[in-house]
Amino acid sequence: MESGRSARKENHLTTKNKNSIERHTRYLPVYKGRKWLDVELPTNSQPWLLGRQRSVVKERGQRSSAAGLLREVVKRGKWQWPKRKLYFFSDLHADADALIASLVASGGVKKTGSKQHALKLTSHGKDAIFVIGGDCFDKGPSNLKLLRSIQQLKQLGARVVLLAGNHDLRVKLGIASVGMDPDPRHDHFFIRMGSKVIPMLREIVDEYLQDKDALKGVPPTRTCRRILYPPKRWFKEFPKIASWVMPDKRMARELKRLKEKIDDFESDCEAVGLSLRHVYAAVMKWQQLFLKPKGEFSWFFKQMQLVYRQGSFLFVHAGIDDRMAKLIERKGIKYINEEFRDSVEDEIFEFYYGPMANLIRTKYRDVDMPLTRKGSDLMHDAGIHTIVHGHANRHYGQRIMLRKGMIHFECDATIDRYTRIKEGLKGKGAAVTIFHPKQLVMGISTDYPHIKVFDYKSFT
């Protein structure tokens, strides 16, 4: 009897999968200009659940199957879908080639030649929304090339949404703090970046500071050190003013790490041929490029948002927690983004160590601000049924995580080349998550052999 019931259930699911495949196949993207790419992209598709642990995961302690839990969550409220096709790219980490391959994978951009700028929007791309999900800086081969590729996408006429990532804001706050009036709340922000900022400084020196007068007017090394580093008294002053946002253990870890970064920074710079005078000159050039109204990249931080919503989907770099869920439910997305812009400009300490920064930093660890069922309920009450984020990188393409009664699409598919080398992934990376008005989500990645398709209609 039981085996017969199981067989009927399996046949029913198989029939649903077949119907889903027949329905969604017509909406799969076409990779235009693929011959100009050096990546392997999947050409066939499969229902998302068939990927099992590589595609969908539930929290520990849940007795029901992942498929059963997913159906329960989907049925909590009717989903509102974007009216336009939406392409989500995350954690590009200074790798322009990864972005370009991902744009082609979306079907929204055609590669027209071997050169990096040989791109044009397809008819689908002209009508779509391109969401860059944060972390454009650090790790990869060229921060500036990536930003120029994003700018080109905008110049082609694409609708581009930029979300803030933890790496982006760490760089912005760190470099913007240089030259500010002394204040223990932000005196450490530059050196806190540590060696991660050095490749970008080297890149700026190579591109802009090569002529013989490049260091003209730059203070002597001792003065540069005093400007770039926090004073010795900072280690006594900071704990007094930051105790309200940092528990003792976190404070001890913060102080320990900063001492290590101070000890290593100058020698790490020298290892790539940078003196502290070069560093200071590069910082001044960065401020000119990014913070001055006529700077080449002044658009980047001006257009940045903390969160973005389309229908029942909330797009954010890292995730959500109860406090932010309550604020979103009460005040809405526009309020969150306005508070973010004001805080980043005027109250950088309060932002970086405050609750809003959890949206760009959380990995749902015990040390992060918690998301409970209460927070998920608030999101559902606000009509948000799905969180879409990057930040936590995966090795088999995108993944659905069922967390506290809320569906999370985890979309950091590890596409920048240096992280791929470090973590043992083969070849170059590309990934895009497509949210289709026909009630489909498609996960495309170089690290999974099929296009993963979440068909909402098959769950309702």
GROMACS .gro file of C-alpha atoms in nm:
model
  460
    1MET     CA    1   0.000   0.000   0.000
    2GLU     CA    2   0.273   0.241   0.106
    3SER     CA    3   0.490   0.154  -0.192
    4GLY     CA    4   0.193   0.212  -0.425
    5ARG     CA    5   0.131   0.556  -0.273
    6SER     CA    6   0.501   0.641  -0.311
    7ALA     CA    7   0.499   0.527  -0.671
    8ARG     CA    8   0.191   0.740  -0.752
    9LYS     CA    9   0.355   1.040  -0.582
   10GLU     CA   10   0.677   0.983  -0.778
   11ASN     CA   11   0.485   0.952  -1.105
   12HIS     CA   12   0.296   1.274  -1.024
   13LEU     CA   13   0.623   1.459  -0.959
   14THR     CA   14   0.777   1.314  -1.275
   15THR     CA   15   0.478   1.433  -1.479
   16LYS     CA   16   0.506   1.778  -1.322
   17ASN     CA   17   0.877   1.791  -1.403
   18LYS     CA   18   0.809   1.694  -1.766
   19ASN     CA   19   0.540   1.961  -1.798
   20SER     CA   20   0.772   2.216  -1.638
   21ILE     CA   21   1.054   2.131  -1.880
   22GLU     CA   22   0.822   2.163  -2.179
   23ARG     CA   23   0.699   2.499  -2.051
   24HIS     CA   24   1.031   2.660  -1.960
   25THR     CA   25   1.246   2.538  -2.251
   26ARG     CA   26   1.110   2.812  -2.478
   27TYR     CA   27   1.232   3.079  -2.232
   28LEU     CA   28   1.594   2.968  -2.199
   29PRO     CA   29   1.845   3.237  -2.298
   30VAL     CA   30   2.037   3.227  -2.626
   31TYR     CA   31   2.411   3.291  -2.586
   32LYS     CA   32   2.494   3.539  -2.862
   33GLY     CA   33   2.860   3.579  -2.951
   34ARG     CA   34   2.956   3.275  -2.748
   35LYS     CA   35   3.245   3.199  -2.984
   36TRP     CA   36   3.430   3.502  -2.843
   37LEU     CA   37   3.420   3.361  -2.489
   38ASP     CA   38   3.663   3.126  -2.319
   39VAL     CA   39   3.405   2.966  -2.087
   40GLU     CA   40   3.182   2.659  -2.093
   41LEU     CA   41   2.813   2.744  -2.046
   42PRO     CA   42   2.533   2.489  -1.997
   43THR     CA   43   2.297   2.443  -2.291
   44ASN     CA   44   2.029   2.214  -2.149
   45SER     CA   45   1.813   2.260  -1.841
   46GLN     CA   46   1.666   2.069  -1.550
   47PRO     CA   47   1.415   2.144  -1.274
   48TRP     CA   48   1.598   2.306  -0.983
   49LEU     CA   49   1.516   2.031  -0.732
   50LEU     CA   50   1.689   1.762  -0.938
   51GLY     CA   51   2.023   1.909  -0.833
   52ARG     CA   52   1.956   1.786  -0.477
   53GLN     CA   53   2.219   1.907  -0.226
   54ARG     CA   54   2.399   2.105  -0.494
   55SER     CA   55   2.086   2.303  -0.568
   56VAL     CA   56   1.860   2.316  -0.263
   57VAL     CA   57   1.937   2.291   0.108
   58LYS     CA   58   1.727   2.305   0.424
   59GLU     CA   59   1.828   2.393   0.778
   60ARG     CA   60   1.948   2.121   1.011
   61GLY     CA   61   1.686   1.954   1.225
   62GLN     CA   62   1.407   1.978   0.967
   63ARG     CA   63   1.232   1.643   0.930
   64SER     CA   64   1.044   1.721   0.611
   65SER     CA   65   1.215   1.690   0.276
   66ALA     CA   66   1.359   2.000   0.110
   67ALA     CA   67   1.099   1.966  -0.166
   68GLY     CA   68   0.816   1.947   0.086
   69LEU     CA   69   0.942   2.247   0.281
   70LEU     CA   70   0.986   2.444  -0.040
   71ARG     CA   71   0.625   2.379  -0.138
   72GLU     CA   72   0.506   2.490   0.206
   73VAL     CA   73   0.695   2.818   0.185
   74VAL     CA   74   0.586   2.887  -0.174
   75LYS     CA   75   0.222   2.850  -0.072
   76ARG     CA   76   0.246   3.105   0.211
   77GLY     CA   77   0.147   3.388  -0.020
   78LYS     CA   78   0.097   3.459  -0.388
   79TRP     CA   79   0.422   3.577  -0.545
   80GLN     CA   80   0.435   3.897  -0.748
   81TRP     CA   81   0.686   3.865  -1.033
   82PRO     CA   82   0.895   4.134  -1.203
   83LYS     CA   83   0.722   4.281  -1.508
   84ARG     CA   84   1.055   4.285  -1.690
   85LYS     CA   85   1.314   4.014  -1.713
   86LEU     CA   86   1.574   4.071  -1.441
   87TYR     CA   87   1.938   3.955  -1.453
   88PHE     CA   88   2.124   3.927  -1.121
   89PHE     CA   89   2.505   3.922  -1.110
   90SER     CA   90   2.696   3.913  -0.784
   91ASP     CA   91   3.049   3.917  -0.642
   92LEU     CA   92   3.226   4.014  -0.964
   93HIS     CA   93   3.539   4.104  -0.764
   94ALA     CA   94   3.734   4.309  -1.017
   95ASP     CA   95   3.702   4.055  -1.298
   96ALA     CA   96   3.570   4.223  -1.614
   97ASP     CA   97   3.599   3.903  -1.819
   98ALA     CA   98   3.373   3.722  -1.572
   99LEU     CA   99   3.115   3.999  -1.601
  100ILE     CA  100   3.122   3.997  -1.981
  101ALA     CA  101   3.084   3.618  -1.998
  102SER     CA  102   2.797   3.642  -1.748
  103LEU     CA  103   2.627   3.914  -1.954
  104VAL     CA  104   2.639   3.688  -2.260
  105ALA     CA  105   2.508   3.399  -2.048
  106SER     CA  106   2.205   3.612  -1.958
  107GLY     CA  107   2.101   3.646  -2.321
  108GLY     CA  108   2.079   4.020  -2.267
  109VAL     CA  109   2.413   4.109  -2.425
  110LYS     CA  110   2.582   3.995  -2.746
  111LYS     CA  111   2.961   3.971  -2.783
  112THR     CA  112   3.048   4.106  -3.126
  113GLY     CA  113   3.425   4.059  -3.136
  114SER     CA  114   3.738   3.968  -2.945
  115LYS     CA  115   3.793   4.307  -2.781
  116GLN     CA  116   3.658   4.366  -2.434
  117HIS     CA  117   3.431   4.652  -2.538
  118ALA     CA  118   3.280   4.463  -2.835
  119LEU     CA  119   2.932   4.436  -2.684
  120LYS     CA  120   2.576   4.528  -2.776
  121LEU     CA  121   2.239   4.482  -2.609
  122THR     CA  122   2.008   4.218  -2.751
  123SER     CA  123   1.635   4.282  -2.782
  124HIS     CA  124   1.592   4.102  -2.447
  125GLY     CA  125   1.862   4.314  -2.285
  126LYS     CA  126   1.700   4.638  -2.402
  127ASP     CA  127   1.387   4.550  -2.207
  128ALA     CA  128   1.551   4.392  -1.900
  129ILE     CA  129   1.692   4.509  -1.566
  130PHE     CA  130   2.056   4.430  -1.484
  131VAL     CA  131   2.120   4.410  -1.109
  132ILE     CA  132   2.483   4.412  -0.992
  133GLY     CA  133   2.459   4.253  -0.648
  134GLY     CA  134   2.764   4.405  -0.476
  135ASP     CA  135   3.135   4.335  -0.426
  136CYS     CA  136   3.281   4.485  -0.741
  137PHE     CA  137   3.611   4.557  -0.562
  138ASP     CA  138   3.907   4.340  -0.453
  139LYS     CA  139   4.051   3.999  -0.540
  140GLY     CA  140   4.038   4.012  -0.921
  141PRO     CA  141   4.279   4.137  -1.188
  142SER     CA  142   4.144   4.491  -1.243
  143ASN     CA  143   3.899   4.701  -1.043
  144LEU     CA  144   3.906   4.979  -1.303
  145LYS     CA  145   3.840   4.750  -1.602
  146LEU     CA  146   3.538   4.601  -1.428
  147LEU     CA  147   3.393   4.942  -1.347
  148ARG     CA  148   3.450   5.056  -1.706
  149SER     CA  149   3.264   4.748  -1.829
  150ILE     CA  150   2.970   4.832  -1.602
  151GLN     CA  151   2.979   5.190  -1.727
  152GLN     CA  152   2.979   5.064  -2.086
  153LEU     CA  153   2.673   4.851  -2.009
  154LYS     CA  154   2.498   5.166  -1.886
  155GLN     CA  155   2.608   5.359  -2.195
  156LEU     CA  156   2.462   5.088  -2.419
  157GLY     CA  157   2.126   5.182  -2.270
  158ALA     CA  158   2.083   4.903  -2.014
  159ARG     CA  159   1.882   4.962  -1.698
  160VAL     CA  160   2.145   4.896  -1.431
  161VAL     CA  161   2.090   4.873  -1.055
  162LEU     CA  162   2.400   4.879  -0.832
  163LEU     CA  163   2.381   4.721  -0.487
  164ALA     CA  164   2.636   4.781  -0.213
  165GLY     CA  165   2.866   4.499  -0.107
  166ASN     CA  166   3.088   4.477   0.199
  167HIS     CA  167   3.406   4.503  -0.012
  168ASP     CA  168   3.274   4.810  -0.195
  169LEU     CA  169   3.191   4.998   0.123
  170ARG     CA  170   3.505   4.892   0.306
  171VAL     CA  171   3.710   5.045   0.023
  172LYS     CA  172   3.495   5.357   0.006
  173LEU     CA  173   3.499   5.426   0.379
  174GLY     CA  174   3.865   5.334   0.413
  175ILE     CA  175   3.999   5.558   0.140
  176ALA     CA  176   3.751   5.840   0.199
  177SER     CA  177   3.862   5.855   0.565
  178VAL     CA  178   4.217   5.959   0.467
  179GLY     CA  179   4.247   6.334   0.518
  180MET     CA  180   3.947   6.363   0.750
  181ASP     CA  181   3.986   6.542   1.081
  182PRO     CA  182   4.132   6.303   1.342
  183ASP     CA  183   3.860   6.099   1.508
  184PRO     CA  184   3.899   5.758   1.679
  185ARG     CA  185   3.573   5.647   1.520
  186HIS     CA  186   3.732   5.638   1.174
  187ASP     CA  187   4.110   5.685   1.216
  188HIS     CA  188   4.158   5.311   1.157
  189PHE     CA  189   3.937   5.267   0.850
  190PHE     CA  190   4.217   5.289   0.595
  191ILE     CA  191   4.460   5.049   0.760
  192ARG     CA  192   4.169   4.817   0.845
  193MET     CA  193   4.155   4.725   0.475
  194GLY     CA  194   4.500   4.572   0.513
  195SER     CA  195   4.666   4.398   0.220
  196LYS     CA  196   4.336   4.358   0.029
  197VAL     CA  197   4.356   4.718  -0.092
  198ILE     CA  198   4.714   4.693  -0.220
  199PRO     CA  199   4.637   4.549  -0.570
  200MET     CA  200   4.400   4.839  -0.637
  201LEU     CA  201   4.658   5.094  -0.520
  202ARG     CA  202   4.916   4.926  -0.745
  203GLU     CA  203   4.669   4.946  -1.034
  204ILE     CA  204   4.616   5.320  -0.981
  205VAL     CA  205   4.990   5.382  -0.960
  206ASP     CA  206   5.046   5.187  -1.283
  207GLU     CA  207   4.776   5.373  -1.474
  208TYR     CA  208   4.798   5.727  -1.340
  209LEU     CA  209   5.122   5.783  -1.148
  210GLN     CA  210   5.401   5.684  -1.384
  211ASP     CA  211   5.548   6.016  -1.490
  212LYS     CA  212   5.856   6.158  -1.321
  213ASP     CA  213   5.655   6.421  -1.129
  214ALA     CA  214   5.396   6.172  -1.001
  215LEU     CA  215   5.507   6.211  -0.638
  216LYS     CA  216   5.558   6.586  -0.656
  217GLY     CA  217   5.392   6.748  -0.355
  218VAL     CA  218   5.348   6.416  -0.173
  219PRO     CA  219   5.458   6.445   0.194
  220PRO     CA  220   5.763   6.257   0.323
  221THR     CA  221   5.725   5.895   0.433
  222ARG     CA  222   5.696   5.977   0.802
  223THR     CA  223   5.409   6.220   0.740
  224CYS     CA  224   5.233   5.971   0.510
  225ARG     CA  225   5.257   5.708   0.782
  226ARG     CA  226   5.104   5.947   1.035
  227ILE     CA  227   4.816   6.030   0.799
  228LEU     CA  228   4.742   5.672   0.690
  229TYR     CA  229   4.779   5.495   1.027
  230PRO     CA  230   4.575   5.544   1.345
  231PRO     CA  231   4.770   5.707   1.632
  232LYS     CA  232   4.887   5.490   1.922
  233ARG     CA  233   4.623   5.641   2.150
  234TRP     CA  234   4.355   5.496   1.920
  235PHE     CA  235   4.387   5.156   2.090
  236LYS     CA  236   4.268   5.315   2.416
  237GLU     CA  237   4.016   5.560   2.273
  238PHE     CA  238   3.833   5.332   2.030
  239PRO     CA  239   3.716   5.072   2.284
  240LYS     CA  240   3.561   5.349   2.495
  241ILE     CA  241   3.352   5.494   2.214
  242ALA     CA  242   3.269   5.167   2.037
  243SER     CA  243   3.170   4.948   2.332
  244TRP     CA  244   2.801   5.011   2.260
  245VAL     CA  245   2.825   4.840   1.921
  246MET     CA  246   3.090   4.577   1.995
  247PRO     CA  247   3.079   4.296   2.252
  248ASP     CA  248   3.408   4.232   2.433
  249LYS     CA  249   3.507   3.931   2.219
  250ARG     CA  250   3.447   4.116   1.896
  251MET     CA  251   3.635   4.419   2.027
  252ALA     CA  252   3.936   4.206   2.122
  253ARG     CA  253   3.935   4.049   1.775
  254GLU     CA  254   3.910   4.392   1.609
  255LEU     CA  255   4.208   4.529   1.803
  256LYS     CA  256   4.417   4.218   1.743
  257ARG     CA  257   4.355   4.219   1.369
  258LEU     CA  258   4.431   4.588   1.338
  259LYS     CA  259   4.765   4.547   1.513
  260GLU     CA  260   4.852   4.266   1.270
  261LYS     CA  261   4.756   4.481   0.971
  262ILE     CA  262   4.966   4.772   1.098
  263ASP     CA  263   5.263   4.537   1.141
  264ASP     CA  264   5.231   4.393   0.790
  265PHE     CA  265   5.102   4.676   0.572
  266GLU     CA  266   5.424   4.857   0.484
  267SER     CA  267   5.618   4.539   0.406
  268ASP     CA  268   5.326   4.407   0.197
  269CYS     CA  269   5.333   4.731  -0.003
  270GLU     CA  270   5.708   4.711  -0.053
  271ALA     CA  271   5.668   4.354  -0.182
  272VAL     CA  272   5.481   4.491  -0.486
  273GLY     CA  273   5.705   4.795  -0.529
  274LEU     CA  274   5.497   5.054  -0.343
  275SER     CA  275   5.636   5.298  -0.089
  276LEU     CA  276   5.406   5.475   0.158
  277ARG     CA  277   5.443   5.785  -0.058
  278HIS     CA  278   5.309   5.587  -0.356
  279VAL     CA  279   5.023   5.466  -0.136
  280TYR     CA  280   4.934   5.819  -0.029
  281ALA     CA  281   4.948   5.946  -0.389
  282ALA     CA  282   4.727   5.658  -0.505
  283VAL     CA  283   4.475   5.731  -0.229
  284MET     CA  284   4.455   6.096  -0.337
  285LYS     CA  285   4.405   5.987  -0.698
  286TRP     CA  286   4.134   5.740  -0.594
  287GLN     CA  287   3.950   6.017  -0.410
  288GLN     CA  288   3.967   6.231  -0.723
  289LEU     CA  289   3.838   5.949  -0.945
  290PHE     CA  290   3.554   5.835  -0.719
  291LEU     CA  291   3.456   6.122  -0.489
  292LYS     CA  292   3.494   6.434  -0.701
  293PRO     CA  293   3.192   6.534  -0.916
  294LYS     CA  294   3.391   6.512  -1.242
  295GLY     CA  295   3.580   6.194  -1.150
  296GLU     CA  296   3.562   5.908  -1.401
  297PHE     CA  297   3.394   5.679  -1.148
  298SER     CA  298   3.193   5.937  -0.949
  299TRP     CA  299   2.874   5.762  -1.066
  300PHE     CA  300   2.957   5.438  -0.887
  301PHE     CA  301   2.885   5.526  -0.525
  302LYS     CA  302   2.626   5.792  -0.615
  303GLN     CA  303   2.404   5.530  -0.779
  304MET     CA  304   2.456   5.260  -0.517
  305GLN     CA  305   2.161   5.120  -0.322
  306LEU     CA  306   2.151   4.897  -0.016
  307VAL     CA  307   1.842   4.699  -0.116
  308TYR     CA  308   1.624   4.665  -0.425
  309ARG     CA  309   1.279   4.517  -0.459
  310GLN     CA  310   1.086   4.381  -0.754
  311GLY     CA  311   0.752   4.225  -0.668
  312SER     CA  312   0.797   3.958  -0.400
  313PHE     CA  313   1.177   3.950  -0.442
  314LEU     CA  314   1.421   4.142  -0.222
  315PHE     CA  315   1.769   4.181  -0.371
  316VAL     CA  316   2.051   4.248  -0.125
  317HIS     CA  317   2.421   4.167  -0.107
  318ALA     CA  318   2.433   3.939   0.198
  319GLY     CA  319   2.096   3.876   0.362
  320ILE     CA  320   1.840   3.994   0.613
  321ASP     CA  321   1.784   3.990   0.991
  322ASP     CA  322   1.494   4.055   1.227
  323ARG     CA  323   1.575   4.420   1.292
  324MET     CA  324   1.603   4.506   0.924
  325ALA     CA  325   1.294   4.297   0.845
  326LYS     CA  326   1.098   4.506   1.094
  327LEU     CA  327   1.231   4.830   0.946
  328ILE     CA  328   1.148   4.720   0.590
  329GLU     CA  329   0.799   4.609   0.692
  330ARG     CA  330   0.730   4.939   0.871
  331LYS     CA  331   0.918   5.197   0.661
  332GLY     CA  332   0.973   5.037   0.321
  333ILE     CA  333   1.265   5.006   0.078
  334LYS     CA  334   1.287   5.375  -0.014
  335TYR     CA  335   1.343   5.469   0.350
  336ILE     CA  336   1.620   5.208   0.390
  337ASN     CA  337   1.807   5.337   0.086
  338GLU     CA  338   1.775   5.701   0.194
  339GLU     CA  339   1.909   5.617   0.540
  340PHE     CA  340   2.193   5.425   0.379
  341ARG     CA  341   2.301   5.717   0.160
  342ASP     CA  342   2.287   5.963   0.451
  343SER     CA  343   2.480   5.733   0.685
  344VAL     CA  344   2.756   5.650   0.437
  345GLU     CA  345   2.818   6.019   0.373
  346ASP     CA  346   2.784   6.164   0.724
  347GLU     CA  347   2.792   5.888   0.985
  348ILE     CA  348   3.037   5.632   0.857
  349PHE     CA  349   3.117   5.483   1.198
  350GLU     CA  350   2.750   5.442   1.289
  351PHE     CA  351   2.679   5.275   0.956
  352TYR     CA  352   2.978   5.041   0.946
  353TYR     CA  353   2.926   4.908   1.297
  354GLY     CA  354   2.549   4.952   1.306
  355PRO     CA  355   2.255   4.726   1.213
  356MET     CA  356   2.227   4.833   0.848
  357ALA     CA  357   2.572   4.695   0.769
  358ASN     CA  358   2.441   4.348   0.851
  359LEU     CA  359   2.267   4.357   0.512
  360ILE     CA  360   2.608   4.355   0.342
  361ARG     CA  361   2.792   4.135   0.593
  362THR     CA  362   2.575   3.859   0.736
  363LYS     CA  363   2.643   3.494   0.662
  364TYR     CA  364   2.378   3.387   0.912
  365ARG     CA  365   2.643   3.285   1.164
  366ASP     CA  366   2.602   3.299   1.540
  367VAL     CA  367   2.804   3.623   1.547
  368ASP     CA  368   2.567   3.791   1.296
  369MET     CA  369   2.242   3.962   1.385
  370PRO     CA  370   1.982   3.684   1.377
  371LEU     CA  371   1.701   3.606   1.139
  372THR     CA  372   1.424   3.417   1.319
  373ARG     CA  373   1.077   3.302   1.218
  374LYS     CA  374   0.950   3.636   1.345
  375GLY     CA  375   1.167   3.825   1.095
  376SER     CA  376   1.061   3.594   0.812
  377ASP     CA  377   0.695   3.648   0.904
  378LEU     CA  378   0.747   4.024   0.884
  379MET     CA  379   0.894   3.983   0.536
  380HIS     CA  380   0.599   3.772   0.424
  381ASP     CA  381   0.360   4.030   0.574
  382ALA     CA  382   0.532   4.294   0.361
  383GLY     CA  383   0.476   4.079   0.051
  384ILE     CA  384   0.842   3.975   0.027
  385HIS     CA  385   0.862   3.597  -0.012
  386THR     CA  386   1.215   3.553  -0.147
  387ILE     CA  387   1.559   3.694  -0.059
  388VAL     CA  388   1.812   3.706  -0.344
  389HIS     CA  389   2.175   3.757  -0.243
  390GLY     CA  390   2.542   3.685  -0.303
  391HIS     CA  391   2.828   3.711  -0.049
  392ALA     CA  392   2.846   3.342   0.050
  393ASN     CA  393   3.019   3.174  -0.242
  394ARG     CA  394   2.916   2.836  -0.382
  395HIS     CA  395   3.100   2.585  -0.603
  396TYR     CA  396   2.810   2.429  -0.796
  397GLY     CA  397   2.624   2.731  -0.919
  398GLN     CA  398   2.331   2.898  -0.749
  399ARG     CA  399   2.151   2.735  -0.458
  400ILE     CA  400   1.816   2.766  -0.283
  401MET     CA  401   1.849   2.780   0.095
  402LEU     CA  402   1.538   2.740   0.309
  403ARG     CA  403   1.607   2.954   0.614
  404LYS     CA  404   1.355   3.024   0.891
  405GLY     CA  405   1.060   2.986   0.657
  406MET     CA  406   1.209   3.216   0.392
  407ILE     CA  407   1.345   3.114   0.052
  408HIS     CA  408   1.695   3.245  -0.017
  409PHE     CA  409   1.843   3.229  -0.366
  410GLU     CA  410   2.220   3.217  -0.302
  411CYS     CA  411   2.379   3.359  -0.617
  412ASP     CA  412   2.752   3.402  -0.551
  413ALA     CA  413   2.874   3.131  -0.789
  414THR     CA  414   3.249   3.206  -0.743
  415ILE     CA  415   3.322   3.364  -1.080
  416ASP     CA  416   3.630   3.582  -1.024
  417ARG     CA  417   3.946   3.408  -1.144
  418TYR     CA  418   4.160   3.448  -0.832
  419THR     CA  419   3.901   3.298  -0.597
  420ARG     CA  420   3.853   3.014  -0.845
  421ILE     CA  421   4.225   2.939  -0.847
  422LYS     CA  422   4.246   2.964  -0.469
  423GLU     CA  423   3.951   2.727  -0.417
  424GLY     CA  424   4.042   2.475  -0.687
  425LEU     CA  425   3.772   2.548  -0.945
  426LYS     CA  426   3.858   2.473  -1.307
  427GLY     CA  427   3.854   2.725  -1.589
  428LYS     CA  428   3.709   3.074  -1.601
  429GLY     CA  429   3.383   3.158  -1.430
  430ALA     CA  430   3.051   3.307  -1.535
  431ALA     CA  431   2.708   3.309  -1.373
  432VAL     CA  432   2.373   3.486  -1.390
  433THR     CA  433   2.042   3.431  -1.215
  434ILE     CA  434   1.745   3.522  -1.433
  435PHE     CA  435   1.406   3.621  -1.289
  436HIS     CA  436   1.154   3.583  -1.570
  437PRO     CA  437   0.804   3.737  -1.578
  438LYS     CA  438   0.675   3.394  -1.683
  439GLN     CA  439   0.726   3.291  -1.317
  440LEU     CA  440   1.062   3.123  -1.368
  441VAL     CA  441   1.400   3.158  -1.199
  442MET     CA  442   1.699   3.028  -1.397
  443GLY     CA  443   2.044   2.971  -1.251
  444ILE     CA  444   2.324   2.960  -1.508
  445SER     CA  445   2.681   2.884  -1.402
  446THR     CA  446   3.000   2.744  -1.553
  447ASP     CA  447   3.022   2.504  -1.257
  448TYR     CA  448   2.696   2.317  -1.307
  449PRO     CA  449   2.616   2.113  -1.622
  450HIS     CA  450   2.253   2.227  -1.652
  451ILE     CA  451   2.059   2.550  -1.634
  452LYS     CA  452   1.873   2.518  -1.304
  453VAL     CA  453   1.507   2.616  -1.347
  454PHE     CA  454   1.272   2.700  -1.061
  455ASP     CA  455   0.922   2.691  -1.208
  456TYR     CA  456   0.683   2.861  -0.966
  457LYS     CA  457   0.378   2.711  -1.134
  458SER     CA  458   0.500   2.359  -1.059
  459PHE     CA  459   0.484   2.438  -0.685
  460THR     CA  460   0.138   2.596  -0.680
   0.00000   0.00000   0.00000
